Amino acid sequence: MWFEKSSNEIIKEFNTDRINGLSSREALIRKDKYGPNKLAGKKKKSVLRLLFEQINDVLIYILLAAAVISALLGEVSDAVIIVIVVILNAVIGLIQESRAERALESLKKLSFPKALVKRDGSIQEIASEEVVIGDIVILEAGKYVPCDLRLIETANLKIEESALTGESVPSEKYAENVLEGENISLGDQQNMAFMSTMVTYGRGVGVAVATGMNTEIGKIAKMLDEDEKNLTPLQVKLAQLGKALGFAVLIICVLMFGVAVIQKRDLFEMFLTAISLAVAAVPEGLPAMVTIVLAVGVQRMIKKNAIVRKLPAIETLGSVNIICSDKTGTLTQNKMTVTKFYADGILNDISGLDVKNKVHSALVKDMMLCNDATYSADSKTGDPTEIALLELGAKFDLYKEDENKLHPRANEIPFDSDRKLMTTLNKFGDKYDIITKGAVDNLIKLCNSIYVNDNIVPLTEELKSKIMDASDSMSKDALRVLAAAFKRVDSTEIEIDSMERGLTFVGLVGMIDPPRENVENSIEECRKSGIRTVMITGDHKNTAFAIAKELGIAKDSSQVILGYEFDKLSEEDAEDKIDHLRVFARVSPEHKVKIVKTLKKKGNIVSMTGDGVNDAPSLKTADIGVAMGITGTDVAKDASDMILTDDNFSTIVEAVKEGRNIYNNIRKSIVFLLSCNIGEIIALFIGIVLGWPSILRPIHLLWVNLITDSLPALALGVDPDDPDIMKEKPRNAKEGLFSGKNGALLIGNGILIGIITLSAFYVGTRIYPNSLMHAQTMSFVVLSVSQLFYTLSIRHSEKSMFQVGIFTNKYLIGAIVLGIILQNIVITVPFLASVFKVFRLTLNDWLFVLLLSIIPLIVNETVKILWNRIVKS
């Protein structure tokens, strides 16, 4: 590893010149050998490929086969209706997902256009694509790092690496900090600079050791490119359902021909009947229903500050039982903020600071004057730590611009990473103040007095002990502690070496990247709902644990582990320990992927939230990746399934609620459709076994499945939210669509619908023995209308339709009314009646079929009442 070697070893290994750099000729040779310094693009999917992915589904294939067979048998109208359903399903999905798979394009944008290099003995500005292995690259504040570098010279160099490592503050860099060991994380490789990170302070020189796809950013690009597509739980279950239905269709056809042979029926007639049963077995409206319900859910989520990029992702949220969250920018605000201070002998929260107290005021003003950052309401530049000090002053209407006018800087000693101090000389009236800020351990050694009660008194060992106790207390809370001191002098004629001697201690400030508002409440709501929150961060262990403890994610340090420690565990040990762990600190992108994969192996449905480039691979690996919309990088957004437009962790909880409700709605729609189809199969099959004529024609079944069933199914799909949904625990990922009561509901109602349909046909043949069409019409109407009434009871498995509210879903009421009207039109309009081969029913016929049709509703409501009484007793 490059960070393990000295700068001289690196210079020798890459055969470069520290002073003159590479020659132009050598640079061309190396570019031809290693290629340009850019990330490889990923081939875009064509519209045809995306369209194929939408229709590549067993259910769709069964529908298309049914359409072809229907067309060959002359039932052109049946075939046309099926094809329309398939096209509608594909187009909706295509529109929603057409912008996906652009992660590598966004990564390419992070390769910034210009770089300063030494070539032919002079400094040249070249396109970053032209940087080659062995180039001597010069870094300055405000510049992006063009490739991975082994630093050979530094001067107070700090680099912002949060997008890559997740660390909330810029990393200090050193040229000769030679490290050894394979467990050194990226954030701890202080003699390395990585592609696409930004220099915030100082300057440096480095040797290009990796370019393009061989950089750390490039490794992430490869991980995104190679990661295979994950199917959501609903997609898996629908695929399984499609296979089961396809198998059922084959079994039905074989049984029908078996019955035909035994009963010596006409084989062609039985072939038509088998096709009828095949049509009955497949819910033609199911794919379109699921797609449309998910699309409607997407629109509802937009109003709740969440953009869903892939339709099935919204239902996945409903089954999530673990949310893995990045710390920086997701759980926290991604900006350093002063939260505590120590001055005038008192340690307190920042809310207790009083600028009327002269010691307090001196502490704030000294921190602002000894500061190189700039801050205003519109912009801020500089080191995040120094910006936090200026924001502290702004809270008390103190601004650096005003203070600089009153107390202009006359001299300075810049910050030095060895001294860990910065000193300025500022004019105060006819005198000057030397102001020093920095690490408390270093600064207190330079002080011989302390500013207390508006007096300067000797700094005794007892007072020193109190200062260090205050510093330790802040450090235990993972605060970054800075101290301030001053000394008054008569003029600017003072030797630099003596400026930082005999100082007067003023006070301390402690800062941290604080949690976002309402995040703690959201995490608690998740906990009550059976959802575990796990923090995954590149930050230091103590800092991560402090935030996790404050938010209620972790209770003790045994729940925290370092990334390299987890990576060293075997698969078995990792799976054994991961249920106890709540915080993963100092992790790399590879560690994050392993964590997510281990959680998934344990049968969890995992959501991963994040905003940085380093989060992208794990966002893609998770069951659902959630990116931040404001602070999130393009890479994170394009690798995700959902984007939060307000960057609020609390929005995830709302998304989970929406996901749970949508899944419930889809499931009851599927149960409704399939129980209706089972009813059709039972009615047809029993009728044939009993030797009756076909009680329903293929076009009757197609009408019921595509029109009468589909509209109520869609209405069920947009059923209003259940207010008690978050009182339920996340469903088991292995749980089937028909687990629990749903299976009994499906089969029981299927049998019930089948029996009343057979009853209608039997009574019709007795009342009208010479009119098969009349009996078929009665069974056709009962099959259709009974399913419409049945929707009222299926809205909730426990609450009665009166508790849910009959008119709370106006779409469903409209679908029922419209369904009955359409059914009446089909049997009363002469042209349609001839197409459907049905008979106009009399008033008595209608009364009879309506009485039969309401039976499933009455039975279901009665069962709910009895069930609730049994449970309560």
XYZ file of N, CA, C and O in Angstrom, residues 645-752:
432
model
N -36.392 14.809 -0.447
C -36.164 16.180 -0.909
C -35.898 17.149 0.226
O -35.418 18.259 -0.001
N -36.215 16.750 1.462
C -35.963 17.634 2.598
C -34.806 17.156 3.473
O -34.536 17.730 4.530
N -34.110 16.074 3.033
C -32.967 15.524 3.785
C -33.325 15.202 5.234
O -32.468 15.224 6.110
N -34.574 14.894 5.489
C -35.037 14.688 6.860
C -35.229 13.210 7.126
O -36.025 12.551 6.449
N -34.528 12.697 8.125
C -34.671 11.294 8.490
C -36.123 10.971 8.833
O -36.600 9.862 8.589
N -36.835 11.959 9.386
C -38.232 11.740 9.782
C -39.112 11.403 8.580
O -40.139 10.735 8.722
N -38.719 11.882 7.400
C -39.500 11.575 6.199
C -39.487 10.085 5.913
O -40.438 9.544 5.328
N -38.419 9.397 6.333
C -38.349 7.948 6.128
C -39.482 7.255 6.873
O -40.074 6.297 6.381
N -39.791 7.744 8.078
C -40.872 7.140 8.858
C -42.200 7.301 8.125
O -43.012 6.373 8.056
N -42.410 8.494 7.554
C -43.639 8.705 6.770
C -43.662 7.788 5.558
O -44.713 7.267 5.172
N -42.479 7.585 4.963
C -42.401 6.692 3.803
C -42.705 5.251 4.198
O -43.348 4.508 3.443
N -42.249 4.853 5.388
C -42.546 3.498 5.878
C -44.058 3.327 6.065
O -44.631 2.299 5.682
N -44.697 4.343 6.649
C -46.161 4.286 6.822
C -46.838 4.114 5.470
O -47.733 3.281 5.298
N -46.407 4.940 4.518
C -47.011 4.883 3.181
C -46.755 3.518 2.553
O -47.656 2.916 1.943
N -45.539 3.020 2.709
C -45.197 1.720 2.135
C -46.020 0.594 2.722
O -46.478 -0.308 2.008
N -46.226 0.639 4.040
C -47.032 -0.403 4.690
C -48.474 -0.367 4.182
O -49.078 -1.410 3.912
N -49.018 0.833 4.094
C -50.402 0.955 3.627
C -50.547 0.502 2.180
O -51.516 -0.181 1.822
N -49.577 0.870 1.358
C -49.652 0.473 -0.053
C -49.544 -1.040 -0.197
O -50.282 -1.650 -0.980
N -48.650 -1.644 0.579
C -48.529 -3.107 0.503
C -49.837 -3.777 0.939
O -50.308 -4.725 0.303
N -50.418 -3.277 2.035
C -51.697 -3.838 2.485
C -52.763 -3.698 1.414
O -53.565 -4.613 1.176
N -52.780 -2.523 0.762
C -53.782 -2.290 -0.284
C -53.563 -3.227 -1.475
O -54.519 -3.771 -2.032
N -52.294 -3.393 -1.855
C -52.003 -4.293 -2.979
C -52.373 -5.731 -2.615
O -52.956 -6.458 -3.413
N -52.061 -6.114 -1.381
C -52.345 -7.490 -0.971
C -53.848 -7.766 -0.964
O -54.287 -8.809 -1.441
N -54.636 -6.820 -0.439
C -56.084 -7.093 -0.425
C -56.666 -7.032 -1.838
O -57.640 -7.738 -2.136
N -56.040 -6.248 -2.723
C -56.476 -6.254 -4.123
C -56.185 -7.610 -4.771
O -57.016 -8.143 -5.513
N -54.982 -8.151 -4.463
C -54.614 -9.454 -5.031
C -55.506 -10.560 -4.468
O -55.977 -11.431 -5.201
N -55.741 -10.511 -3.144
C -56.630 -11.507 -2.518
C -58.017 -11.429 -3.139
O -58.643 -12.458 -3.433
N -58.488 -10.215 -3.371
C -59.802 -10.021 -3.998
C -59.829 -10.632 -5.401
O -60.719 -11.418 -5.741
N -58.826 -10.292 -6.205
C -58.798 -10.790 -7.589
C -58.706 -12.313 -7.641
O -59.425 -12.965 -8.409
N -57.820 -12.873 -6.820
C -57.616 -14.321 -6.881
C -58.781 -15.097 -6.278
O -59.122 -16.182 -6.759
N -59.383 -14.572 -5.216
C -60.543 -15.271 -4.663
C -61.679 -15.279 -5.674
O -62.421 -16.268 -5.802
N -61.792 -14.189 -6.437
C -62.805 -14.141 -7.506
C -62.470 -15.169 -8.593
O -63.356 -15.875 -9.102
N -61.164 -15.265 -8.939
C -60.762 -16.227 -9.966
C -60.956 -17.667 -9.501
O -61.349 -18.542 -10.286
N -60.677 -17.914 -8.215
C -60.919 -19.252 -7.673
C -62.399 -19.591 -7.752
O -62.781 -20.722 -8.078
N -63.244 -18.595 -7.453
C -64.679 -18.803 -7.570
C -65.080 -19.198 -8.980
O -65.918 -20.091 -9.190
N -64.467 -18.546 -9.968
C -64.758 -18.857 -11.370
C -64.318 -20.289 -11.715
O -65.049 -21.043 -12.365
N -63.106 -20.646 -11.249
C -62.581 -21.991 -11.546
C -63.464 -23.067 -10.911
O -63.808 -24.071 -11.548
N -63.819 -22.839 -9.645
C -64.660 -23.824 -8.940
C -66.002 -23.992 -9.644
O -66.491 -25.113 -9.842
N -66.612 -22.865 -10.021
C -67.918 -22.931 -10.691
C -67.817 -23.700 -12.001
O -68.638 -24.596 -12.287
N -66.814 -23.379 -12.807
C -66.659 -24.053 -14.110
C -66.299 -25.521 -13.943
O -66.871 -26.405 -14.589
N -65.318 -25.783 -13.073
C -64.819 -27.156 -12.934
C -65.895 -28.094 -12.384
O -66.112 -29.200 -12.909
N -66.570 -27.673 -11.316
C -67.618 -28.525 -10.727
C -68.755 -28.730 -11.725
O -69.299 -29.836 -11.852
N -69.095 -27.647 -12.452
C -70.149 -27.768 -13.463
C -69.809 -28.809 -14.510
O -70.657 -29.615 -14.926
N -68.551 -28.835 -14.941
C -68.103 -29.802 -15.962
C -68.077 -31.212 -15.381
O -68.510 -32.170 -16.021
N -67.545 -31.351 -14.150
C -67.500 -32.673 -13.507
C -68.905 -33.243 -13.342
O -69.132 -34.455 -13.502
N -69.874 -32.351 -13.056
C -71.260 -32.796 -12.894
C -71.941 -33.067 -14.228
O -73.092 -33.516 -14.270
N -71.222 -32.795 -15.313
C -71.780 -33.068 -16.630
C -72.693 -31.971 -17.150
O -73.390 -32.154 -18.157
N -72.669 -30.783 -16.488
C -73.496 -29.671 -16.937
C -72.879 -29.029 -18.180
O -71.678 -29.160 -18.414
N -73.677 -28.305 -18.929
C -73.114 -27.485 -20.003
C -72.231 -26.391 -19.372
O -72.324 -26.117 -18.178
N -71.388 -25.781 -20.176
C -70.511 -24.711 -19.665
C -71.359 -23.591 -19.084
O -72.218 -23.017 -19.769
N -71.122 -23.280 -17.797
C -71.992 -22.293 -17.136
C -71.583 -20.862 -17.470
O -72.342 -19.921 -17.215
N -70.371 -20.662 -17.993
C -69.894 -19.329 -18.392
C -69.084 -19.451 -19.675
O -68.400 -20.436 -19.902
N -69.168 -18.426 -20.493
C -68.397 -18.401 -21.729
C -67.059 -17.681 -21.491
O -66.949 -16.869 -20.553
N -66.046 -17.953 -22.341
C -64.745 -17.278 -22.157
C -64.860 -15.759 -22.105
O -64.179 -15.107 -21.308
N -65.700 -15.172 -22.945
C -65.818 -13.704 -22.957
C -66.437 -13.192 -21.670
O -66.150 -12.080 -21.228
N -67.292 -14.023 -21.007
C -67.860 -13.628 -19.715
C -66.740 -13.502 -18.670
O -66.685 -12.539 -17.900
N -65.868 -14.510 -18.672
C -64.766 -14.511 -17.712
C -63.812 -13.338 -17.956
O -63.333 -12.697 -17.016
N -63.550 -13.074 -19.233
C -62.650 -11.968 -19.569
C -63.258 -10.637 -19.151
O -62.558 -9.752 -18.630
N -64.536 -10.481 -19.346
C -65.242 -9.256 -18.946
C -65.148 -9.064 -17.428
O -64.820 -7.981 -16.945
N -65.442 -10.129 -16.691
C -65.398 -10.040 -15.230
C -63.975 -9.706 -14.757
O -63.757 -8.837 -13.909
N -62.979 -10.396 -15.338
C -61.593 -10.209 -14.889
C -61.024 -8.838 -15.244
O -60.282 -8.237 -14.466
N -61.357 -8.341 -16.429
C -60.751 -7.095 -16.904
C -61.532 -5.845 -16.520
O -60.949 -4.783 -16.331
N -62.824 -5.951 -16.414
C -63.637 -4.754 -16.176
C -64.247 -4.760 -14.776
O -63.928 -3.926 -13.934
N -65.089 -5.747 -14.512
C -65.807 -5.759 -13.237
C -64.852 -5.936 -12.060
O -65.047 -5.336 -11.008
N -63.808 -6.770 -12.211
C -62.843 -6.976 -11.129
C -61.825 -5.846 -11.028
O -61.465 -5.421 -9.936
N -61.342 -5.378 -12.165
C -60.199 -4.459 -12.168
C -60.502 -3.115 -11.526
O -59.673 -2.580 -10.777
N -61.681 -2.561 -11.796
C -62.002 -1.242 -11.224
C -62.077 -1.287 -9.694
O -61.467 -0.454 -9.027
N -62.780 -2.265 -9.095
C -62.759 -2.343 -7.624
C -61.368 -2.658 -7.070
O -60.996 -2.169 -6.001
N -60.608 -3.481 -7.803
C -59.247 -3.802 -7.344
C -58.389 -2.541 -7.296
O -57.612 -2.338 -6.359
N -58.509 -1.688 -8.300
C -57.776 -0.412 -8.301
C -58.247 0.478 -7.160
O -57.448 1.151 -6.510
N -59.561 0.488 -6.913
C -60.106 1.303 -5.823
C -59.586 0.809 -4.472
O -59.264 1.603 -3.584
N -59.494 -0.520 -4.314
C -58.905 -1.068 -3.090
C -57.436 -0.676 -2.971
O -56.915 -0.479 -1.869
N -56.780 -0.559 -4.096
C -55.371 -0.199 -4.113
C -55.098 1.216 -3.628
O -53.969 1.532 -3.242
N -56.104 2.077 -3.655
C -55.932 3.459 -3.168
C -56.803 3.696 -1.934
O -57.216 4.810 -1.654
N -57.059 2.614 -1.201
C -57.834 2.720 0.035
C -57.145 3.681 1.000
O -55.905 3.704 1.066
N -57.895 4.496 1.751
C -57.270 5.431 2.694
C -56.375 4.720 3.698
O -56.560 3.543 4.008
N -55.391 5.444 4.216
C -54.422 4.869 5.144
C -55.093 4.372 6.419
O -56.027 4.996 6.930
N -54.573 3.267 6.940
C -55.016 2.735 8.222
C -54.292 3.504 9.325
O -53.059 3.461 9.400
N -55.015 4.210 10.202
C -54.345 5.014 11.241
C -53.543 4.173 12.235
O -52.667 4.698 12.927
N -53.832 2.870 12.315
C -53.140 2.005 13.282
C -51.994 1.214 12.652
O -51.468 0.281 13.267
N -51.595 1.595 11.442
C -50.631 0.781 10.698
C -49.277 0.691 11.390
O -48.596 -0.331 11.333
N -48.844 1.764 12.086
C -47.525 1.749 12.727
C -47.532 1.046 14.083
O -46.492 0.929 14.731
N -48.704 0.565 14.506
C -48.767 -0.244 15.723
C -48.393 -1.692 15.423
O -48.177 -2.478 16.334
N -48.336 -2.014 14.145
C -47.997 -3.368 13.739
C -46.479 -3.497 13.575
O -45.795 -2.532 13.259
N -45.979 -4.690 13.802
C -44.570 -4.973 13.572
C -44.344 -5.196 12.070
O -45.277 -5.550 11.344
N -43.116 -4.987 11.595
C -42.849 -5.244 10.164
C -43.156 -6.700 9.837
O -42.891 -7.594 10.635
N -43.730 -6.913 8.684
C -44.045 -8.293 8.306
C -42.755 -9.051 7.995
O -41.756 -8.472 7.567
N -42.809 -10.348 8.208
C -41.672 -11.216 7.909
C -41.425 -11.218 6.407
O -42.353 -11.372 5.617
N -40.158 -11.031 6.015
C -39.829 -10.975 4.586
C -40.191 -12.279 3.879
O -40.484 -12.286 2.675
N -40.156 -13.395 4.636
C -40.467 -14.691 4.039
C -41.972 -14.976 4.030
O -42.412 -15.984 3.497
N -42.715 -14.087 4.652
C -44.159 -14.265 4.728
C -44.782 -14.143 3.347
O -44.492 -13.217 2.605
N -45.625 -15.072 2.994
C -46.257 -15.052 1.685
C -47.378 -14.035 1.608
O -47.818 -13.484 2.612
N -47.834 -13.809 0.387
C -48.955 -12.886 0.198
C -50.218 -13.381 0.891
O -51.084 -12.603 1.252
N -50.303 -14.697 1.083
C -51.547 -15.281 1.589
C -51.358 -15.942 2.948
O -52.046 -16.889 3.289
N -50.385 -15.423 3.727
C -50.155 -15.975 5.052
C -51.251 -15.528 6.009
O -51.974 -14.562 5.750
N -51.354 -16.228 7.127
C -52.347 -15.861 8.127
C -53.767 -15.999 7.620
O -54.138 -16.971 6.955
N -54.566 -14.979 7.915
C -55.984 -15.002 7.532
C -56.180 -14.892 6.029
O -57.218 -15.299 5.504
N -55.190 -14.324 5.341
C -55.379 -14.047 3.916
C -55.605 -15.313 3.097
O -56.400 -15.321 2.163
N -54.883 -16.405 3.465
C -55.075 -17.655 2.747
C -56.472 -18.201 2.924
O -57.137 -18.625 1.960
N -56.950 -18.187 4.195
C -58.307 -18.673 4.480
C -59.342 -17.788 3.798
O -60.355 -18.272 3.259
N -59.087 -16.473 3.808
C -59.997 -15.523 3.166
C -60.078 -15.789 1.667
O -61.162 -15.777 1.066
N -58.926 -16.048 1.077
C -58.840 -16.302 -0.363
C -59.636 -17.554 -0.755
O -60.514 -17.512 -1.627
N -59.344 -18.659 -0.096
C -59.982 -19.927 -0.462
C -61.454 -19.946 -0.058
O -62.325 -20.361 -0.845
N -61.728 -19.468 1.166
C -63.112 -19.481 1.644
C -64.048 -18.681 0.758
O -65.131 -19.146 0.377
N -63.625 -17.478 0.404
C -64.480 -16.639 -0.442
C -64.528 -17.156 -1.877
O -65.551 -17.001 -2.552
N -63.416 -17.768 -2.334
C -63.442 -18.377 -3.659
C -64.479 -19.478 -3.742
O -65.273 -19.549 -4.705
N -64.495 -20.341 -2.715
C -65.493 -21.428 -2.675
C -66.906 -20.862 -2.600
O -67.825 -21.326 -3.306
N -67.070 -19.827 -1.764
C -68.398 -19.227 -1.584
C -68.914 -18.617 -2.885
O -70.083 -18.832 -3.270
